[in-house]
Amino acid sequence: MGHRIARVVLLALCLPVACAGETKEKEPERVRPPAGELEQQVAAIVAKDGALTVTASFVPDDGAGDTSGFADILASVRSDTRALLARMRKAGAAVTEQATPATERATIALVVGERRRDLTMLTDLADVELGPKPVLHRFLGAEVMAWQLRALVAPAKAYWLTGDGKLPGGYSRIVKRLARQGFDSVACGGRPPADCAILIAAQPTWLTVEQLQELHAWIKAGGCMLMTIAHSSELFERSRRFLTDVGIEPGQQQAFNAVKDPMSGDTTFGSQNARIVVLKGFASDNLCTLPFARDSESLVELVDARAIRTEKGASLLTTEPYAWEGELPRKDGKPDLDKLGKLTVGAFVRVGQGRLGIISGRGFDNGMLNVANANCDLFVRLVDWMAFGLSG
């Protein structure tokens, strides 16, 4: 009973967030702020804005009946969080601690003027692996807090690359979610202005080869861009030189993902599997996708995707291990089973002084099945992480 209660509490605290085509493993894209950076950030905010208010809401310290070790994890995260808050208080932040009911999540609110950022201690500040025996791998408080403080005080302009100078109406849910995160979405027809935190290119099928070359130069000089491309779009063919120059090789054919039935264990193929399913293919070595990788119920779906490969970048999303490139078999058919494996469908690369994220396929416009849930959560977090979560 104690184990069951601990697991229920753990799930409640979580956010609702070498095969063919698999990206070569690289060093984790994690922020490692130098010693003293957090204190410097706090002091700079206080000096410029007058005050940084931090409100921490802790759940009761009660491990009675727990046999899973989850109470020990909570205690460790609580202790590390208090040490982090002490550093911020010493640097000039106004820190307040308060109790919250055991049924609620332990949270931290960062406020500067009318700007606010909310964090969940267990899922944002710690790398906790779910399972019968939960494991605390590491405390990420300094890295995450550095990210959040950068985002809290920087101009949060998200420019959307469009051909008509208007915000894309098909992404209104994403735009609204970004607004809640503090991003002001603005339409942009070409090279964005200096206050651009991130350029979002969502299926920009109208881009020419020349415009792609200009974007490459802008990114290389320090720009930040997140792009999605569908397999059937001619943009993939026009952008081959652009993608090669930034270190990405797209596949030649569409990617498909078979689905393994959790009840029967059977792997099914055919027209019902035209979606790419990302259930356990979230990278666990960077701050952006880590919460999804640790949540066994996070599921993202993409359609009209193809594999992407990169030698110098980092994988963000992979398919399940039943994917292939080619044709979708007929109802009762099967692809070449020897060629099944994981395929990378989302990657991040550094380009000169800038950074670029690529998601293959459609998955984030209003018409997508899961866009209101994990897909939307992932896209918003990608935008935030690429804009502010990476130092240097």
Short mmCIF file of C-alpha atoms in Angstrom, two decimals:
data_model
loop_
_atom_site.label_atom_id
_atom_site.label_comp_id
_atom_site.label_asym_id
_atom_site.label_seq_id
_atom_site.Cartn_x
_atom_site.Cartn_y
_atom_site.Cartn_z
CA MET A 1 0.00 0.00 0.00
CA GLY A 2 2.83 2.38 0.84
CA HIS A 3 4.42 1.80 -2.56
CA ARG A 4 1.11 2.40 -4.35
CA ILE A 5 0.51 5.66 -2.48
CA ALA A 6 4.04 6.84 -3.22
CA ARG A 7 3.67 6.12 -6.94
CA VAL A 8 0.30 7.89 -7.11
CA VAL A 9 1.82 10.93 -5.43
CA LEU A 10 4.81 10.81 -7.78
CA LEU A 11 2.63 10.68 -10.89
CA ALA A 12 0.48 13.50 -9.57
CA LEU A 13 3.58 15.62 -9.13
CA CYS A 14 4.75 15.03 -12.69
CA LEU A 15 4.05 17.34 -15.57
CA PRO A 16 1.27 16.20 -17.98
CA VAL A 17 4.69 16.63 -20.24
CA ALA A 18 22.65 2.20 -33.28
CA CYS A 19 19.77 1.75 -35.65
CA ALA A 20 19.17 3.23 -39.07
CA GLY A 21 18.62 6.95 -38.82
CA GLU A 22 19.50 7.26 -35.14
CA THR A 23 21.59 10.30 -34.23
CA LYS A 24 25.08 9.59 -33.00
CA GLU A 25 25.36 10.00 -29.25
CA LYS A 26 26.96 13.26 -28.16
CA GLU A 27 27.71 15.00 -24.93
CA PRO A 28 24.48 16.14 -23.25
CA GLU A 29 23.23 19.59 -24.27
CA ARG A 30 22.92 20.69 -20.66
CA VAL A 31 23.48 24.10 -19.18
CA ARG A 32 26.26 24.13 -16.62
CA PRO A 33 26.37 27.64 -15.17
CA PRO A 34 29.77 28.63 -13.80
CA ALA A 35 30.07 29.07 -10.07
CA GLY A 36 28.54 32.33 -8.99
CA GLU A 37 26.46 32.88 -12.15
CA LEU A 38 23.18 32.41 -10.30
CA GLU A 39 24.16 34.96 -7.65
CA GLN A 40 25.28 37.36 -10.37
CA GLN A 41 21.94 36.98 -12.17
CA VAL A 42 19.97 37.67 -8.99
CA ALA A 43 22.09 40.71 -8.10
CA ALA A 44 21.75 42.12 -11.63
CA ILE A 45 17.96 41.70 -11.58
CA VAL A 46 17.65 43.40 -8.19
CA ALA A 47 19.91 46.25 -9.29
CA LYS A 48 17.99 46.82 -12.53
CA ASP A 49 14.38 46.02 -11.62
CA GLY A 50 14.38 46.72 -7.90
CA ALA A 51 13.22 43.32 -6.68
CA LEU A 52 13.13 39.62 -7.43
CA THR A 53 10.45 37.83 -5.42
CA VAL A 54 10.71 34.07 -4.94
CA THR A 55 7.86 32.14 -3.33
CA ALA A 56 8.50 28.47 -2.55
CA SER A 57 5.58 26.21 -1.60
CA PHE A 58 6.71 22.98 0.07
CA VAL A 59 4.61 19.86 0.63
CA PRO A 60 4.63 18.37 4.17
CA ASP A 61 7.63 16.28 5.12
CA ASP A 62 5.76 13.03 5.76
CA GLY A 63 7.19 9.71 4.64
CA ALA A 64 5.04 7.48 6.84
CA GLY A 65 4.12 4.24 5.12
CA ASP A 66 6.39 4.81 2.13
CA THR A 67 8.45 1.76 1.14
CA SER A 68 9.51 2.89 -2.33
CA GLY A 69 12.12 5.43 -1.25
CA PHE A 70 10.09 8.27 -2.74
CA ALA A 71 9.98 10.10 0.61
CA ASP A 72 13.78 10.12 0.64
CA ILE A 73 13.79 11.62 -2.85
CA LEU A 74 11.38 14.34 -1.73
CA ALA A 75 13.55 15.08 1.28
CA SER A 76 16.68 15.33 -0.88
CA VAL A 77 15.02 17.65 -3.42
CA ARG A 78 13.58 19.74 -0.58
CA SER A 79 17.00 20.09 1.04
CA ASP A 80 18.76 20.99 -2.23
CA THR A 81 16.01 23.47 -3.10
CA ARG A 82 16.35 25.22 0.26
CA ALA A 83 20.11 25.50 -0.28
CA LEU A 84 19.44 27.03 -3.70
CA LEU A 85 16.97 29.51 -2.21
CA ALA A 86 19.51 30.46 0.45
CA ARG A 87 22.01 31.36 -2.27
CA MET A 88 19.39 33.51 -4.01
CA ARG A 89 18.36 35.19 -0.75
CA LYS A 90 21.98 36.02 0.05
CA ALA A 91 22.33 37.60 -3.42
CA GLY A 92 19.36 39.90 -2.78
CA ALA A 93 16.20 38.01 -3.74
CA ALA A 94 13.15 38.30 -1.48
CA VAL A 95 12.52 34.63 -0.69
CA THR A 96 9.39 33.37 1.06
CA GLU A 97 8.68 29.79 2.06
CA GLN A 98 5.20 28.46 2.71
CA ALA A 99 3.42 25.14 3.17
CA THR A 100 1.09 23.64 0.60
CA PRO A 101 -1.30 20.65 1.05
CA ALA A 102 0.10 17.20 0.42
CA THR A 103 -2.33 16.85 -2.49
CA GLU A 104 -0.71 19.80 -4.28
CA ARG A 105 2.64 20.08 -6.02
CA ALA A 106 5.72 21.67 -4.50
CA THR A 107 6.33 24.80 -6.58
CA ILE A 108 8.45 27.92 -6.93
CA ALA A 109 7.20 31.22 -8.34
CA LEU A 110 9.68 33.79 -9.66
CA VAL A 111 8.32 37.33 -10.02
CA VAL A 112 9.88 40.53 -11.35
CA GLY A 113 7.33 43.33 -11.67
CA GLU A 114 4.47 41.91 -13.74
CA ARG A 115 6.56 39.09 -15.16
CA ARG A 116 6.31 35.64 -13.61
CA ARG A 117 7.72 32.14 -14.03
CA ASP A 118 6.40 29.03 -12.27
CA LEU A 119 8.40 25.87 -11.58
CA THR A 120 7.56 22.49 -10.11
CA MET A 121 10.32 21.33 -7.76
CA LEU A 122 10.19 17.62 -8.48
CA THR A 123 9.89 17.69 -12.27
CA ASP A 124 11.67 20.94 -13.14
CA LEU A 125 14.48 21.02 -10.59
CA ALA A 126 15.28 17.32 -10.36
CA ASP A 127 15.97 14.39 -12.68
CA VAL A 128 13.72 11.70 -11.19
CA GLU A 129 13.21 8.41 -12.99
CA LEU A 130 9.82 6.78 -12.46
CA GLY A 131 9.41 3.11 -11.65
CA PRO A 132 8.60 0.74 -8.81
CA LYS A 133 11.67 2.18 -7.11
CA PRO A 134 11.96 5.85 -8.13
CA VAL A 135 15.52 7.08 -8.62
CA LEU A 136 16.86 10.61 -8.16
CA HIS A 137 19.68 10.93 -10.68
CA ARG A 138 20.66 14.54 -10.07
CA PHE A 139 19.45 17.89 -8.83
CA LEU A 140 19.23 20.46 -11.64
CA GLY A 141 18.27 23.52 -9.62
CA ALA A 142 21.16 25.82 -10.58
CA GLU A 143 20.87 25.01 -14.30
CA VAL A 144 17.10 25.41 -14.42
CA MET A 145 17.07 28.55 -12.29
CA ALA A 146 19.69 30.16 -14.55
CA TRP A 147 17.46 29.36 -17.54
CA GLN A 148 14.35 30.77 -15.88
CA LEU A 149 16.04 33.97 -14.70
CA ARG A 150 17.39 34.63 -18.20
CA ALA A 151 13.89 34.19 -19.60
CA LEU A 152 12.32 36.31 -16.86
CA VAL A 153 14.27 39.45 -17.67
CA ALA A 154 15.00 39.16 -21.40
CA PRO A 155 12.75 40.53 -24.17
CA ALA A 156 10.59 37.51 -25.07
CA LYS A 157 9.79 38.14 -28.72
CA ALA A 158 8.93 35.03 -30.75
CA TYR A 159 8.89 35.93 -34.43
CA TRP A 160 6.90 33.63 -36.74
CA LEU A 161 8.26 33.34 -40.26
CA THR A 162 5.30 33.83 -42.61
CA GLY A 163 4.86 34.67 -46.25
CA ASP A 164 2.00 37.15 -45.82
CA GLY A 165 3.06 39.15 -42.75
CA LYS A 166 0.32 37.65 -40.58
CA LEU A 167 0.54 35.23 -37.68
CA PRO A 168 -0.38 31.70 -38.80
CA GLY A 169 -3.96 31.14 -37.66
CA GLY A 170 -3.49 27.38 -37.64
CA TYR A 171 -1.14 27.69 -34.65
CA SER A 172 -3.34 29.81 -32.39
CA ARG A 173 -3.14 27.29 -29.53
CA ILE A 174 0.63 27.44 -29.57
CA VAL A 175 0.56 31.25 -29.75
CA LYS A 176 -1.73 31.41 -26.71
CA ARG A 177 0.46 29.02 -24.73
CA LEU A 178 3.57 31.01 -25.61
CA ALA A 179 1.83 34.18 -24.43
CA ARG A 180 1.23 32.57 -21.03
CA GLN A 181 4.94 31.77 -20.95
CA GLY A 182 5.75 35.44 -21.56
CA PHE A 183 6.40 35.35 -25.32
CA ASP A 184 4.98 38.04 -27.58
CA SER A 185 4.34 36.42 -30.99
CA VAL A 186 5.04 38.65 -34.00
CA ALA A 187 4.79 37.90 -37.73
CA CYS A 188 8.01 38.23 -39.73
CA GLY A 189 8.54 38.03 -43.49
CA GLY A 190 12.32 37.68 -43.55
CA ARG A 191 15.38 38.40 -41.44
CA PRO A 192 14.04 39.18 -37.94
CA PRO A 193 15.01 42.31 -35.99
CA ALA A 194 17.53 42.42 -33.16
CA ASP A 195 14.97 41.82 -30.39
CA CYS A 196 14.12 38.33 -31.72
CA ALA A 197 14.52 35.72 -28.98
CA ILE A 198 13.60 32.91 -31.39
CA LEU A 199 12.39 32.61 -34.98
CA ILE A 200 9.67 29.98 -35.49
CA ALA A 201 9.40 28.52 -39.00
CA ALA A 202 6.36 26.23 -38.93
CA GLN A 203 6.03 24.52 -42.31
CA PRO A 204 7.37 27.56 -44.25
CA THR A 205 6.74 26.01 -47.68
CA TRP A 206 7.15 29.33 -49.48
CA LEU A 207 10.82 29.81 -48.62
CA THR A 208 13.19 30.03 -51.58
CA VAL A 209 16.77 28.75 -51.79
CA GLU A 210 18.01 32.34 -51.52
CA GLN A 211 15.91 33.02 -48.42
CA LEU A 212 17.22 29.83 -46.82
CA GLN A 213 20.77 31.00 -47.46
CA GLU A 214 19.97 34.31 -45.77
CA LEU A 215 18.52 32.46 -42.78
CA HIS A 216 21.63 30.30 -42.56
CA ALA A 217 23.80 33.43 -42.37
CA TRP A 218 21.49 34.94 -39.73
CA ILE A 219 21.60 31.81 -37.56
CA LYS A 220 25.36 31.49 -37.93
CA ALA A 221 25.74 35.07 -36.70
CA GLY A 222 23.86 34.23 -33.48
CA GLY A 223 20.23 33.69 -34.43
CA CYS A 224 17.96 31.05 -32.94
CA MET A 225 15.38 29.21 -35.07
CA LEU A 226 12.95 26.31 -34.60
CA MET A 227 11.70 24.75 -37.85
CA THR A 228 9.18 22.04 -38.69
CA ILE A 229 9.05 20.45 -42.17
CA ALA A 230 6.62 17.86 -43.54
CA HIS A 231 7.88 15.04 -45.75
CA SER A 232 5.54 15.91 -48.64
CA SER A 233 6.63 19.55 -48.68
CA GLU A 234 8.84 20.64 -51.57
CA LEU A 235 10.71 22.65 -48.95
CA PHE A 236 12.63 19.51 -48.02
CA GLU A 237 14.10 19.37 -51.52
CA ARG A 238 14.77 23.13 -51.74
CA SER A 239 16.36 23.11 -48.28
CA ARG A 240 18.81 20.25 -48.82
CA ARG A 241 21.78 22.59 -49.19
CA PHE A 242 20.66 24.59 -46.16
CA LEU A 243 20.26 21.45 -44.07
CA THR A 244 23.61 20.06 -45.23
CA ASP A 245 25.34 23.33 -44.35
CA VAL A 246 23.98 23.21 -40.79
CA GLY A 247 24.91 19.53 -40.40
CA ILE A 248 21.59 17.76 -40.97
CA GLU A 249 20.86 15.06 -43.55
CA PRO A 250 17.18 14.38 -44.24
CA GLY A 251 16.03 10.95 -45.38
CA GLN A 252 14.87 10.38 -48.93
CA GLN A 253 11.59 8.64 -48.09
CA GLN A 254 8.74 9.01 -45.64
CA ALA A 255 9.14 7.48 -42.19
CA PHE A 256 6.54 5.24 -40.60
CA ASN A 257 6.22 3.75 -37.14
CA ALA A 258 4.54 0.45 -36.33
CA VAL A 259 2.67 0.27 -33.04
CA LYS A 260 3.08 -2.43 -30.44
CA ASP A 261 -0.19 -3.25 -28.71
CA PRO A 262 0.42 -2.94 -24.93
CA MET A 263 -2.15 -5.66 -24.21
CA SER A 264 -1.37 -8.37 -26.77
CA GLY A 265 2.23 -7.44 -27.50
CA ASP A 266 1.54 -7.70 -31.25
CA THR A 267 3.23 -5.22 -33.56
CA THR A 268 0.78 -3.88 -36.13
CA PHE A 269 1.51 -2.30 -39.50
CA GLY A 270 -0.65 -0.72 -42.18
CA SER A 271 -2.62 2.45 -42.84
CA GLN A 272 -3.58 3.01 -39.21
CA ASN A 273 0.11 3.49 -38.44
CA ALA A 274 0.73 6.49 -40.68
CA ARG A 275 1.68 8.49 -37.57
CA ILE A 276 5.09 8.67 -36.01
CA VAL A 277 4.65 7.87 -32.34
CA VAL A 278 7.14 9.27 -29.84
CA LEU A 279 6.43 7.58 -26.52
CA LYS A 280 9.85 6.77 -25.10
CA GLY A 281 11.96 8.56 -27.68
CA PHE A 282 12.52 11.80 -25.77
CA ALA A 283 16.17 12.65 -25.15
CA SER A 284 16.95 12.33 -21.45
CA ASP A 285 20.24 14.23 -21.60
CA ASN A 286 19.00 17.81 -21.93
CA LEU A 287 16.77 20.06 -19.87
CA CYS A 288 14.20 20.48 -22.64
CA THR A 289 12.99 16.93 -23.17
CA LEU A 290 13.95 15.45 -19.80
CA PRO A 291 10.48 15.85 -18.18
CA PHE A 292 8.91 14.00 -21.11
CA ALA A 293 11.54 11.26 -21.02
CA ARG A 294 10.84 10.66 -17.33
CA ASP A 295 7.04 10.64 -17.72
CA SER A 296 6.03 7.20 -18.97
CA GLU A 297 2.70 8.55 -20.23
CA SER A 298 3.99 11.42 -22.42
CA LEU A 299 3.15 10.72 -26.05
CA VAL A 300 3.79 12.94 -29.06
CA GLU A 301 2.47 12.19 -32.55
CA LEU A 302 3.80 13.42 -35.89
CA VAL A 303 2.49 12.83 -39.41
CA ASP A 304 4.14 13.13 -42.81
CA ALA A 305 7.64 12.85 -41.32
CA ARG A 306 10.98 11.61 -42.58
CA ALA A 307 14.14 10.70 -40.71
CA ILE A 308 16.85 13.28 -40.09
CA ARG A 309 20.46 12.51 -39.28
CA THR A 310 23.17 14.64 -37.77
CA GLU A 311 26.77 13.89 -36.88
CA LYS A 312 27.43 17.02 -34.83
CA GLY A 313 24.06 17.71 -33.24
CA ALA A 314 21.95 16.25 -30.48
CA SER A 315 18.87 14.10 -30.86
CA LEU A 316 15.66 15.46 -29.35
CA LEU A 317 13.06 12.97 -30.57
CA THR A 318 13.23 9.43 -31.90
CA THR A 319 10.53 7.02 -33.00
CA GLU A 320 9.74 3.79 -31.26
CA PRO A 321 12.02 0.88 -32.31
CA TYR A 322 9.55 -0.31 -34.98
CA ALA A 323 10.08 2.41 -37.59
CA TRP A 324 11.15 2.26 -41.22
CA GLU A 325 11.61 4.45 -44.30
CA GLY A 326 9.78 3.69 -47.50
CA GLU A 327 6.20 2.81 -48.33
CA LEU A 328 3.24 2.12 -46.09
CA PRO A 329 2.25 -1.54 -46.61
CA ARG A 330 -1.24 -2.62 -47.44
CA LYS A 331 -3.63 -3.54 -44.66
CA ASP A 332 -2.15 -6.97 -43.96
CA GLY A 333 1.35 -6.30 -45.26
CA LYS A 334 4.64 -5.74 -43.49
CA PRO A 335 7.80 -3.80 -44.34
CA ASP A 336 11.23 -5.41 -44.36
CA LEU A 337 11.43 -6.42 -40.70
CA ASP A 338 15.24 -6.48 -40.85
CA LYS A 339 15.20 -2.73 -41.44
CA LEU A 340 13.05 -1.80 -38.47
CA GLY A 341 14.68 0.43 -35.87
CA LYS A 342 14.64 3.83 -34.24
CA LEU A 343 14.67 6.91 -36.44
CA THR A 344 15.55 10.42 -35.34
CA VAL A 345 12.74 12.88 -36.15
CA GLY A 346 13.84 15.84 -34.03
CA ALA A 347 17.34 17.27 -33.60
CA PHE A 348 19.22 20.31 -32.31
CA VAL A 349 22.43 21.72 -33.77
CA ARG A 350 24.67 24.67 -33.03
CA VAL A 351 25.42 26.69 -36.16
CA GLY A 352 28.31 29.10 -35.69
CA GLN A 353 27.18 31.41 -32.88
CA GLY A 354 23.53 30.39 -33.27
CA ARG A 355 21.28 27.38 -32.81
CA LEU A 356 18.71 25.52 -34.85
CA GLY A 357 16.06 22.98 -33.92
CA ILE A 358 14.42 20.77 -36.56
CA ILE A 359 11.25 18.69 -36.11
CA SER A 360 10.35 16.51 -39.07
CA GLY A 361 6.66 16.27 -39.93
CA ARG A 362 3.46 18.00 -38.88
CA GLY A 363 2.39 17.79 -35.28
CA PHE A 364 1.72 21.20 -33.82
CA ASP A 365 -1.02 22.95 -35.80
CA ASN A 366 -4.57 23.13 -34.45
CA GLY A 367 -5.76 20.18 -36.52
CA MET A 368 -3.40 17.68 -34.94
CA LEU A 369 -4.87 15.11 -32.56
CA ASN A 370 -2.55 15.72 -29.65
CA VAL A 371 -1.70 19.39 -30.10
CA ALA A 372 -3.62 20.46 -26.99
CA ASN A 373 -1.62 18.06 -24.83
CA ALA A 374 1.91 16.66 -25.08
CA ASN A 375 2.59 18.05 -28.56
CA CYS A 376 1.74 21.56 -27.40
CA ASP A 377 3.71 21.15 -24.16
CA LEU A 378 6.76 19.97 -26.10
CA PHE A 379 6.64 22.77 -28.67
CA VAL A 380 6.32 25.51 -26.05
CA ARG A 381 9.13 24.02 -23.99
CA LEU A 382 11.33 23.72 -27.10
CA VAL A 383 10.79 27.41 -27.87
CA ASP A 384 11.60 28.39 -24.29
CA TRP A 385 14.65 26.12 -24.00
CA MET A 386 16.15 27.18 -27.32
CA ALA A 387 15.59 30.88 -26.59
CA PHE A 388 16.80 30.98 -22.98
CA GLY A 389 17.75 27.54 -21.68
CA LEU A 390 21.10 27.33 -23.42
CA SER A 391 23.99 29.44 -22.24
CA GLY A 392 26.76 30.47 -24.62
#
